mmCIF file of C-alpha atoms in Angstrom:
data_model
loop_
_atom_site.group_PDB
_atom_site.id
_atom_site.type_symbol
_atom_site.label_atom_id
_atom_site.label_comp_id
_atom_site.label_asym_id
_atom_site.label_seq_id
_atom_site.Cartn_x
_atom_site.Cartn_y
_atom_site.Cartn_z
ATOM 1 C CA UNK S 15 126.950 118.430 96.683
ATOM 2 C CA UNK S 16 125.721 114.831 96.954
ATOM 3 C CA UNK S 17 122.127 114.503 98.112
ATOM 4 C CA UNK S 18 121.672 112.642 101.387
ATOM 5 C CA UNK S 19 118.927 110.232 102.353
ATOM 6 C CA UNK S 20 118.347 108.687 105.755
ATOM 7 C CA UNK S 21 118.948 104.935 106.004
ATOM 8 C CA UNK S 22 117.130 103.077 108.789
ATOM 9 C CA UNK S 23 117.981 99.423 109.393
ATOM 10 C CA UNK S 24 115.703 97.323 111.582
ATOM 11 C CA UNK S 25 116.843 93.774 110.870
ATOM 12 C CA UNK S 26 114.170 91.197 111.835
ATOM 13 C CA UNK S 27 110.769 92.688 112.700
ATOM 14 C CA UNK S 28 107.426 91.305 113.827
ATOM 15 C CA UNK S 29 104.732 91.237 111.087
ATOM 16 C CA UNK S 30 102.745 94.209 112.393
ATOM 17 C CA UNK S 31 105.933 96.212 112.957
ATOM 18 C CA UNK S 32 106.914 95.727 109.316
ATOM 19 C CA UNK S 33 103.708 97.321 108.075
ATOM 20 C CA UNK S 34 103.512 100.027 110.719
ATOM 21 C CA UNK S 35 107.059 101.285 110.338
ATOM 22 C CA UNK S 36 106.877 102.455 106.723
ATOM 23 C CA UNK S 37 103.725 104.443 107.407
ATOM 24 C CA UNK S 38 105.332 105.909 110.521
ATOM 25 C CA UNK S 39 108.337 106.959 108.425
ATOM 26 C CA UNK S 40 105.935 108.427 105.850
ATOM 27 C CA UNK S 41 104.397 110.448 108.685
ATOM 28 C CA UNK S 42 107.823 111.955 109.439
ATOM 29 C CA UNK S 43 108.694 112.596 105.790
ATOM 30 C CA UNK S 44 105.259 114.063 105.021
ATOM 31 C CA UNK S 45 105.542 116.504 107.938
ATOM 32 C CA UNK S 46 109.090 117.494 106.910
ATOM 33 C CA UNK S 47 110.381 116.129 110.236
ATOM 34 C CA UNK S 48 112.523 113.555 108.422
ATOM 35 C CA UNK S 49 114.320 113.399 105.067
ATOM 36 C CA UNK S 50 113.571 110.961 102.253
ATOM 37 C CA UNK S 51 114.316 107.553 103.720
ATOM 38 C CA UNK S 52 115.288 104.027 102.767
ATOM 39 C CA UNK S 53 114.287 101.490 105.416
ATOM 40 C CA UNK S 54 115.372 97.841 105.265
ATOM 41 C CA UNK S 55 114.241 94.832 107.301
ATOM 42 C CA UNK S 56 112.965 91.257 107.067
ATOM 43 C CA UNK S 57 110.331 89.161 108.900
ATOM 44 C CA UNK S 58 111.289 87.652 112.246
ATOM 45 C CA UNK S 59 108.803 84.830 111.595
ATOM 46 C CA UNK S 60 106.495 83.602 108.818
ATOM 47 C CA UNK S 61 103.124 85.318 108.344
ATOM 48 C CA UNK S 62 100.405 85.896 105.761
ATOM 49 C CA UNK S 63 99.840 89.354 104.328
ATOM 50 C CA UNK S 64 96.772 90.453 102.362
ATOM 51 C CA UNK S 65 96.274 93.586 100.283
ATOM 52 C CA UNK S 66 94.223 96.515 101.517
ATOM 53 C CA UNK S 67 91.460 95.770 99.000
ATOM 54 C CA UNK S 68 91.162 92.013 99.569
ATOM 55 C CA UNK S 69 88.418 90.120 101.409
ATOM 56 C CA UNK S 70 90.375 88.035 103.915
ATOM 57 C CA UNK S 71 87.946 85.108 104.096
ATOM 58 C CA UNK S 72 87.747 84.752 100.296
ATOM 59 C CA UNK S 73 91.496 84.896 99.658
ATOM 60 C CA UNK S 74 93.047 83.132 102.650
ATOM 61 C CA UNK S 75 92.314 79.831 104.433
ATOM 62 C CA UNK S 76 91.917 81.272 107.919
ATOM 63 C CA UNK S 77 91.632 77.827 109.559
ATOM 64 C CA UNK S 78 94.916 76.730 107.977
ATOM 65 C CA UNK S 79 96.619 79.918 109.156
ATOM 66 C CA UNK S 80 95.467 79.260 112.725
ATOM 67 C CA UNK S 81 96.617 75.650 112.449
ATOM 68 C CA UNK S 82 100.072 76.764 111.297
ATOM 69 C CA UNK S 83 100.269 79.579 113.855
ATOM 70 C CA UNK S 84 100.496 82.223 111.138
ATOM 71 C CA UNK S 85 99.412 85.772 111.858
ATOM 72 C CA UNK S 86 97.294 87.381 109.123
ATOM 73 C CA UNK S 87 98.110 91.044 108.502
ATOM 74 C CA UNK S 88 96.250 93.433 106.210
ATOM 75 C CA UNK S 89 98.744 95.893 104.769
ATOM 76 C CA UNK S 90 97.890 99.473 103.805
ATOM 77 C CA UNK S 91 98.813 98.898 100.141
ATOM 78 C CA UNK S 92 97.257 97.047 97.231
ATOM 79 C CA UNK S 93 98.321 93.737 95.748
ATOM 80 C CA UNK S 94 97.500 90.140 96.545
ATOM 81 C CA UNK S 95 97.763 87.683 99.427
ATOM 82 C CA UNK S 96 101.299 86.442 100.089
ATOM 83 C CA UNK S 97 103.143 84.125 102.454
ATOM 84 C CA UNK S 98 106.207 85.918 103.830
ATOM 85 C CA UNK S 99 109.140 84.650 105.868
ATOM 86 C CA UNK S 100 112.748 85.393 106.828
ATOM 87 C CA UNK S 101 113.960 84.426 103.346
ATOM 88 C CA UNK S 102 112.821 87.797 102.026
ATOM 89 C CA UNK S 103 114.737 91.058 102.233
ATOM 90 C CA UNK S 104 112.338 94.003 102.477
ATOM 91 C CA UNK S 105 112.953 97.573 101.361
ATOM 92 C CA UNK S 106 110.690 100.537 102.118
ATOM 93 C CA UNK S 107 111.377 103.608 99.990
ATOM 94 C CA UNK S 108 109.744 106.681 101.527
ATOM 95 C CA UNK S 109 109.999 109.934 99.595
ATOM 96 C CA UNK S 110 108.215 113.277 99.737
ATOM 97 C CA UNK S 111 105.723 113.381 96.875
ATOM 98 C CA UNK S 112 107.289 116.553 95.432
ATOM 99 C CA UNK S 113 110.307 114.363 94.591
ATOM 100 C CA UNK S 114 108.345 111.395 93.193
ATOM 101 C CA UNK S 115 106.554 110.652 89.895
ATOM 102 C CA UNK S 116 102.768 111.084 89.959
ATOM 103 C CA UNK S 117 102.050 108.201 87.585
ATOM 104 C CA UNK S 118 102.116 104.865 89.418
ATOM 105 C CA UNK S 119 103.794 103.065 86.497
ATOM 106 C CA UNK S 120 106.549 105.642 86.387
ATOM 107 C CA UNK S 121 106.870 105.357 90.158
ATOM 108 C CA UNK S 122 107.375 101.595 90.065
ATOM 109 C CA UNK S 123 109.690 101.798 87.085
ATOM 110 C CA UNK S 124 111.833 104.384 88.859
ATOM 111 C CA UNK S 125 112.004 102.827 92.313
ATOM 112 C CA UNK S 126 112.450 99.206 91.220
ATOM 113 C CA UNK S 127 115.786 100.006 89.587
ATOM 114 C CA UNK S 128 117.820 99.135 92.732
ATOM 115 C CA UNK S 129 116.043 95.761 92.872
ATOM 116 C CA UNK S 130 116.944 95.083 89.251
ATOM 117 C CA UNK S 131 120.501 96.215 89.937
ATOM 118 C CA UNK S 132 120.754 93.911 92.972
ATOM 119 C CA UNK S 133 119.842 90.814 90.973
ATOM 120 C CA UNK S 134 122.181 91.881 88.178
ATOM 121 C CA UNK S 135 125.048 92.295 90.663
ATOM 122 C CA UNK S 136 124.505 88.600 91.395
ATOM 123 C CA UNK S 137 124.850 87.929 87.660
ATOM 124 C CA UNK S 138 121.135 87.518 86.904
ATOM 125 C CA UNK S 139 119.310 89.141 83.928
ATOM 126 C CA UNK S 140 116.620 90.948 85.925
ATOM 127 C CA UNK S 141 114.125 93.251 84.190
ATOM 128 C CA UNK S 142 111.171 95.457 85.096
ATOM 129 C CA UNK S 143 107.742 94.104 84.167
ATOM 130 C CA UNK S 144 104.780 96.463 84.501
ATOM 131 C CA UNK S 145 102.979 97.115 86.696
ATOM 132 C CA UNK S 146 104.967 96.238 89.792
ATOM 133 C CA UNK S 147 107.219 93.224 89.239
ATOM 134 C CA UNK S 148 110.869 92.437 88.677
ATOM 135 C CA UNK S 149 111.397 89.278 86.635
ATOM 136 C CA UNK S 150 114.278 86.997 85.726
ATOM 137 C CA UNK S 151 113.801 85.174 82.429
ATOM 138 C CA UNK S 152 110.074 85.847 82.754
ATOM 139 C CA UNK S 153 109.828 84.530 86.315
ATOM 140 C CA UNK S 154 108.721 86.825 89.119
ATOM 141 C CA UNK S 155 111.619 87.707 91.421
ATOM 142 C CA UNK S 156 110.142 90.611 93.384
ATOM 143 C CA UNK S 157 106.654 91.780 94.359
ATOM 144 C CA UNK S 158 106.044 95.458 95.091
ATOM 145 C CA UNK S 159 103.376 97.866 96.264
ATOM 146 C CA UNK S 160 102.941 101.609 96.603
ATOM 147 C CA UNK S 161 100.731 104.112 98.378
ATOM 148 C CA UNK S 162 100.568 107.762 99.382
ATOM 149 C CA UNK S 163 100.358 108.800 103.027
ATOM 150 C CA UNK S 164 99.842 112.520 103.401
ATOM 151 C CA UNK S 165 102.580 114.168 101.353
ATOM 152 C CA UNK S 166 104.816 111.086 101.295
ATOM 153 C CA UNK S 167 104.968 108.275 98.761
ATOM 154 C CA UNK S 168 105.912 104.767 99.895
ATOM 155 C CA UNK S 169 107.172 101.939 97.660
ATOM 156 C CA UNK S 170 107.660 98.587 99.389
ATOM 157 C CA UNK S 171 109.069 95.402 97.935
ATOM 158 C CA UNK S 172 111.416 92.477 98.362
ATOM 159 C CA UNK S 173 114.406 90.569 97.113
ATOM 160 C CA UNK S 174 113.576 86.871 97.400
ATOM 161 C CA UNK S 175 116.425 84.808 98.813
ATOM 162 C CA UNK S 176 114.420 81.575 98.825
ATOM 163 C CA UNK S 177 110.831 80.586 98.107
ATOM 164 C CA UNK S 178 108.680 77.654 99.224
ATOM 165 C CA UNK S 179 105.599 77.308 96.978
ATOM 166 C CA UNK S 180 104.001 74.619 99.173
ATOM 167 C CA UNK S 181 103.878 76.960 102.171
ATOM 168 C CA UNK S 182 102.487 79.741 99.966
ATOM 169 C CA UNK S 183 99.765 77.551 98.429
ATOM 170 C CA UNK S 184 98.812 75.970 101.755
ATOM 171 C CA UNK S 185 97.412 79.243 103.130
ATOM 172 C CA UNK S 186 95.436 80.367 100.087
ATOM 173 C CA UNK S 187 91.703 79.794 99.729
ATOM 174 C CA UNK S 188 91.605 77.062 97.069
ATOM 175 C CA UNK S 189 88.563 74.847 96.235
ATOM 176 C CA UNK S 190 90.303 71.443 96.451
ATOM 177 C CA UNK S 191 93.663 69.715 96.822
ATOM 178 C CA UNK S 192 93.887 68.954 93.115
ATOM 179 C CA UNK S 193 93.716 72.673 92.387
ATOM 180 C CA UNK S 194 96.251 73.337 95.156
ATOM 181 C CA UNK S 195 98.731 70.886 93.610
ATOM 182 C CA UNK S 196 98.254 72.590 90.260
ATOM 183 C CA UNK S 197 98.933 75.980 91.841
ATOM 184 C CA UNK S 198 102.131 74.693 93.474
ATOM 185 C CA UNK S 199 103.398 73.467 90.106
ATOM 186 C CA UNK S 200 102.400 76.784 88.551
ATOM 187 C CA UNK S 201 104.241 78.815 91.206
ATOM 188 C CA UNK S 202 107.326 76.657 90.765
ATOM 189 C CA UNK S 203 107.281 77.794 87.152
ATOM 190 C CA UNK S 204 106.609 81.522 87.522
ATOM 191 C CA UNK S 205 108.298 82.514 90.814
ATOM 192 C CA UNK S 206 112.047 82.414 91.292
ATOM 193 C CA UNK S 207 114.622 83.296 93.956
ATOM 194 C CA UNK S 208 118.336 83.819 94.447
ATOM 195 C CA UNK S 209 118.729 80.242 95.691
ATOM 196 C CA UNK S 210 116.908 78.847 92.664
ATOM 197 C CA UNK S 211 118.939 80.900 90.213
ATOM 198 C CA UNK S 212 122.358 80.698 91.894
ATOM 199 C CA UNK S 213 122.095 77.243 93.476
ATOM 200 C CA UNK S 214 123.080 78.924 96.736
ATOM 201 C CA UNK S 215 121.387 81.318 99.133
ATOM 202 C CA UNK S 216 123.342 84.522 99.819
ATOM 203 C CA UNK S 217 123.288 85.841 103.371
ATOM 204 C CA UNK S 218 120.855 88.594 104.309
ATOM 205 C CA UNK S 219 123.775 90.927 105.063
ATOM 206 C CA UNK S 220 125.214 90.307 101.583
ATOM 207 C CA UNK S 221 121.903 91.121 99.911
ATOM 208 C CA UNK S 222 121.452 94.221 102.073
ATOM 209 C CA UNK S 223 124.929 95.507 101.213
ATOM 210 C CA UNK S 224 124.421 94.966 97.461
ATOM 211 C CA UNK S 225 120.999 96.659 97.544
ATOM 212 C CA UNK S 226 122.342 99.671 99.467
ATOM 213 C CA UNK S 227 125.222 100.067 97.032
ATOM 214 C CA UNK S 228 122.849 99.864 94.052
ATOM 215 C CA UNK S 229 120.550 102.456 95.639
ATOM 216 C CA UNK S 230 123.350 104.974 96.047
ATOM 217 C CA UNK S 231 124.778 104.344 92.566
ATOM 218 C CA UNK S 232 121.466 104.629 90.723
ATOM 219 C CA UNK S 233 120.203 107.802 92.412
ATOM 220 C CA UNK S 234 123.584 109.439 92.987
ATOM 221 C CA UNK S 235 122.884 109.871 96.695
ATOM 222 C CA UNK S 236 124.562 109.125 99.994
ATOM 223 C CA UNK S 237 122.706 106.971 102.502
ATOM 224 C CA UNK S 238 123.336 108.192 106.030
ATOM 225 C CA UNK S 239 122.383 105.741 108.754
ATOM 226 C CA UNK S 240 119.932 107.134 111.279
ATOM 227 C CA UNK S 241 117.090 106.291 113.646
ATOM 228 C CA UNK S 242 113.367 106.986 113.714
ATOM 229 C CA UNK S 243 112.415 110.300 115.285
ATOM 230 C CA UNK S 244 110.503 110.241 118.610
ATOM 231 C CA UNK S 245 107.273 111.258 116.822
ATOM 232 C CA UNK S 246 107.723 108.482 114.249
ATOM 233 C CA UNK S 247 108.186 105.941 117.047
ATOM 234 C CA UNK S 248 105.104 107.180 118.855
ATOM 235 C CA UNK S 249 103.039 107.080 115.667
ATOM 236 C CA UNK S 250 104.295 103.565 114.941
ATOM 237 C CA UNK S 251 102.951 102.357 118.303
ATOM 238 C CA UNK S 252 99.501 103.721 117.424
ATOM 239 C CA UNK S 253 99.614 102.054 114.002
ATOM 240 C CA UNK S 254 100.523 98.661 115.469
ATOM 241 C CA UNK S 255 97.443 98.862 117.672
ATOM 242 C CA UNK S 256 95.251 100.038 114.780
ATOM 243 C CA UNK S 257 96.357 97.375 112.309
ATOM 244 C CA UNK S 258 96.289 94.582 114.865
ATOM 245 C CA UNK S 259 92.565 95.153 115.424
ATOM 246 C CA UNK S 260 90.275 92.506 113.888
ATOM 247 C CA UNK S 261 88.024 95.292 112.621
ATOM 248 C CA UNK S 262 90.855 96.275 110.283
ATOM 249 C CA UNK S 263 91.827 92.743 109.254
ATOM 250 C CA UNK S 264 88.205 91.818 108.551
ATOM 251 C CA UNK S 265 87.089 95.252 107.388
ATOM 252 C CA UNK S 266 84.943 93.873 104.554
ATOM 253 C CA UNK S 267 83.070 91.661 107.009
ATOM 254 C CA UNK S 268 82.482 94.707 109.191
ATOM 255 C CA UNK S 269 80.936 96.652 106.309
ATOM 256 C CA UNK S 270 79.347 93.919 104.164
ATOM 257 C CA UNK S 271 79.028 90.968 106.551
ATOM 258 C CA UNK S 272 75.445 89.980 105.801
ATOM 259 C CA UNK S 273 75.908 89.939 102.043
ATOM 260 C CA UNK S 274 79.277 88.166 102.105
ATOM 261 C CA UNK S 275 78.132 85.439 104.507
ATOM 262 C CA UNK S 276 75.225 84.625 102.196
ATOM 263 C CA UNK S 277 77.163 84.427 98.943
ATOM 264 C CA UNK S 278 80.276 82.601 100.193
ATOM 265 C CA UNK S 279 82.075 81.309 97.120
ATOM 266 C CA UNK S 280 78.942 81.064 94.974
ATOM 267 C CA UNK S 281 78.472 83.051 91.774
ATOM 268 C CA UNK S 282 74.758 83.745 92.242
ATOM 269 C CA UNK S 283 72.385 83.389 95.189
ATOM 270 C CA UNK S 284 68.648 83.972 94.989
ATOM 271 C CA UNK S 285 67.421 85.508 98.239
ATOM 272 C CA UNK S 286 63.817 85.802 97.042
ATOM 273 C CA UNK S 287 61.962 86.933 93.943
ATOM 274 C CA UNK S 288 63.829 89.841 92.277
ATOM 275 C CA UNK S 289 66.426 89.788 95.065
ATOM 276 C CA UNK S 290 69.878 88.360 94.298
ATOM 277 C CA UNK S 291 73.479 88.403 95.448
ATOM 278 C CA UNK S 292 76.005 88.025 92.646
ATOM 279 C CA UNK S 293 79.760 87.604 92.535
ATOM 280 C CA UNK S 294 81.751 88.587 89.454
ATOM 281 C CA UNK S 295 85.499 88.026 89.182
ATOM 282 C CA UNK S 296 87.595 89.310 86.278
ATOM 283 C CA UNK S 297 91.230 90.160 85.635
ATOM 284 C CA UNK S 298 91.565 92.921 83.034
ATOM 285 C CA UNK S 299 95.064 93.607 84.411
ATOM 286 C CA UNK S 300 94.792 93.021 88.149
ATOM 287 C CA UNK S 301 92.084 90.831 89.698
ATOM 288 C CA UNK S 302 88.810 92.615 90.481
ATOM 289 C CA UNK S 303 86.077 90.893 92.525
ATOM 290 C CA UNK S 304 82.613 92.453 92.793
ATOM 291 C CA UNK S 305 79.999 91.110 95.202
ATOM 292 C CA UNK S 306 76.698 92.936 94.816
ATOM 293 C CA UNK S 307 73.241 92.590 96.337
ATOM 294 C CA UNK S 308 70.404 93.668 94.038
ATOM 295 C CA UNK S 309 66.690 93.900 94.739
ATOM 296 C CA UNK S 310 64.217 95.082 92.116
ATOM 297 C CA UNK S 311 67.168 96.130 89.933
ATOM 298 C CA UNK S 312 68.526 98.462 92.627
ATOM 299 C CA UNK S 313 71.920 97.984 94.292
ATOM 300 C CA UNK S 314 71.442 97.446 98.035
ATOM 301 C CA UNK S 315 75.079 96.715 98.866
ATOM 302 C CA UNK S 316 78.325 96.260 96.957
ATOM 303 C CA UNK S 317 81.813 95.082 97.945
ATOM 304 C CA UNK S 318 84.648 95.715 95.493
ATOM 305 C CA UNK S 319 87.895 93.886 96.180
ATOM 306 C CA UNK S 320 90.996 92.579 94.433
ATOM 307 C CA UNK S 321 94.755 92.796 94.151
ATOM 308 C CA UNK S 322 94.765 96.153 92.361
ATOM 309 C CA UNK S 323 96.345 99.439 93.438
ATOM 310 C CA UNK S 324 94.018 102.376 94.020
ATOM 311 C CA UNK S 325 95.591 105.559 95.293
ATOM 312 C CA UNK S 326 94.408 106.910 97.634
ATOM 313 C CA UNK S 327 92.839 103.622 98.805
ATOM 314 C CA UNK S 328 89.928 105.440 100.474
ATOM 315 C CA UNK S 329 88.516 106.057 96.992
ATOM 316 C CA UNK S 330 87.178 102.504 96.978
ATOM 317 C CA UNK S 331 84.773 103.242 99.847
ATOM 318 C CA UNK S 332 83.660 106.313 97.956
ATOM 319 C CA UNK S 333 82.997 104.291 94.793
ATOM 320 C CA UNK S 334 81.037 101.653 96.719
ATOM 321 C CA UNK S 335 78.954 104.264 98.553
ATOM 322 C CA UNK S 336 78.239 106.064 95.290
ATOM 323 C CA UNK S 337 76.905 102.892 93.646
ATOM 324 C CA UNK S 338 74.550 101.919 96.474
ATOM 325 C CA UNK S 339 70.972 102.913 95.621
ATOM 326 C CA UNK S 340 71.579 103.130 91.869
ATOM 327 C CA UNK S 341 69.642 101.108 89.328
ATOM 328 C CA UNK S 342 71.754 98.506 87.533
ATOM 329 C CA UNK S 343 70.331 99.923 84.286
ATOM 330 C CA UNK S 344 72.304 103.158 84.774
ATOM 331 C CA UNK S 345 75.762 101.737 85.581
ATOM 332 C CA UNK S 346 76.956 101.313 82.005
ATOM 333 C CA UNK S 347 76.686 105.061 81.442
ATOM 334 C CA UNK S 348 78.767 106.054 84.463
ATOM 335 C CA UNK S 349 82.232 107.587 84.172
ATOM 336 C CA UNK S 350 84.921 107.685 86.875
ATOM 337 C CA UNK S 351 84.089 111.290 87.723
ATOM 338 C CA UNK S 352 80.468 110.261 88.430
ATOM 339 C CA UNK S 353 81.493 108.071 91.375
ATOM 340 C CA UNK S 354 84.276 110.284 92.789
ATOM 341 C CA UNK S 355 83.392 113.548 94.523
ATOM 342 C CA UNK S 356 86.120 113.978 97.152
ATOM 343 C CA UNK S 357 88.684 115.311 94.697
ATOM 344 C CA UNK S 358 88.994 116.901 91.297
ATOM 345 C CA UNK S 359 88.807 114.052 88.738
ATOM 346 C CA UNK S 360 91.569 115.822 86.807
ATOM 347 C CA UNK S 361 93.917 115.018 89.684
ATOM 348 C CA UNK S 362 93.477 111.281 89.101
ATOM 349 C CA UNK S 363 96.187 109.623 87.049
ATOM 350 C CA UNK S 364 95.246 107.841 83.838
ATOM 351 C CA UNK S 365 95.990 104.515 85.540
ATOM 352 C CA UNK S 366 93.499 105.288 88.317
ATOM 353 C CA UNK S 367 90.837 106.434 85.831
ATOM 354 C CA UNK S 368 91.389 103.242 83.831
ATOM 355 C CA UNK S 369 91.014 101.078 86.950
ATOM 356 C CA UNK S 370 87.793 102.807 88.022
ATOM 357 C CA UNK S 371 86.435 102.364 84.478
ATOM 358 C CA UNK S 372 87.292 98.654 84.638
ATOM 359 C CA UNK S 373 85.427 98.348 87.950
ATOM 360 C CA UNK S 374 82.374 100.096 86.518
ATOM 361 C CA UNK S 375 82.457 97.847 83.420
ATOM 362 C CA UNK S 376 82.318 94.765 85.654
ATOM 363 C CA UNK S 377 79.500 96.181 87.788
ATOM 364 C CA UNK S 378 77.572 96.985 84.594
ATOM 365 C CA UNK S 379 77.579 93.265 83.743
ATOM 366 C CA UNK S 380 75.288 92.637 86.722
ATOM 367 C CA UNK S 381 72.389 93.671 84.479
ATOM 368 C CA UNK S 382 72.950 90.781 82.064
ATOM 369 C CA UNK S 383 73.583 88.337 84.958
ATOM 370 C CA UNK S 384 70.097 89.063 86.291
ATOM 371 C CA UNK S 385 68.380 88.009 83.091
#
């Protein structure tokens, strides 16, 4: 008997609705009130979306966003800041975790197959590129994220119908216009779209139909159109309120405001003798930014941000809290299990252990920066 999934189709949605609905669906799937679900939609208007682990003021030009009337939304998943508009078809794959891979690479590789198939149905040589991209001839054609909510796994991503690099670059926090122009040229080279590849822009309904067909073919399932349950709708309303709150959007400012306002974009600020605020930015795989306040070799405060994926995301607060009060001399000897206490370290995937190790390696470099 063919397995059945629920298909929910929302069409154009407001920015906050887009990021509340997949978590609301995850709530239903996690509680076994709803089956595994594919949800599809697209933005009703342009907006800017930042990753759960990004510092809004350091990644996005907030003044420019206000000038352009763009809402800034912090999503519940990792990844980087993006400009999104109605030229992007969104899919939200929500599956009970007992049916999904544990390893995040395997998860992306598995659930990006319909995206690859969609581009190939349009005659384009799409391929998976780890960790979370689909590329065409080396150019990024789809950005994706993933997270776990309760007992449900969510993979979100897009098929890009058209892309405007100038709009994207205009909202990012960039030192000067010369650098912005360089970024625009760079994005023109490494991001692509259906319009760019085909010399025409397919309709949203055409893309949706192709994606749905690919989804059913690849997984051997039947998509049965349905609606959100009453409890999912009620939960979605609560999430819209929660994620529209400035305390969520500017959560780093809420927790680390004093330190972040002092350092700004600087690499090193001397507060007084033996008291410094440092900013270290590296990209071992995904970008990792560490802002740390140190007095007499002891960590007073630390903010860890970037476009990485940490699952569950709450682990980052735990890592930060664990590092506060430690001497910088001891960081280089720490292992992931030393800064995680809320769960058995053996339950962490190798990708998560590797990411935490990368974070600790960067924090350990504070010692040499103080010399």
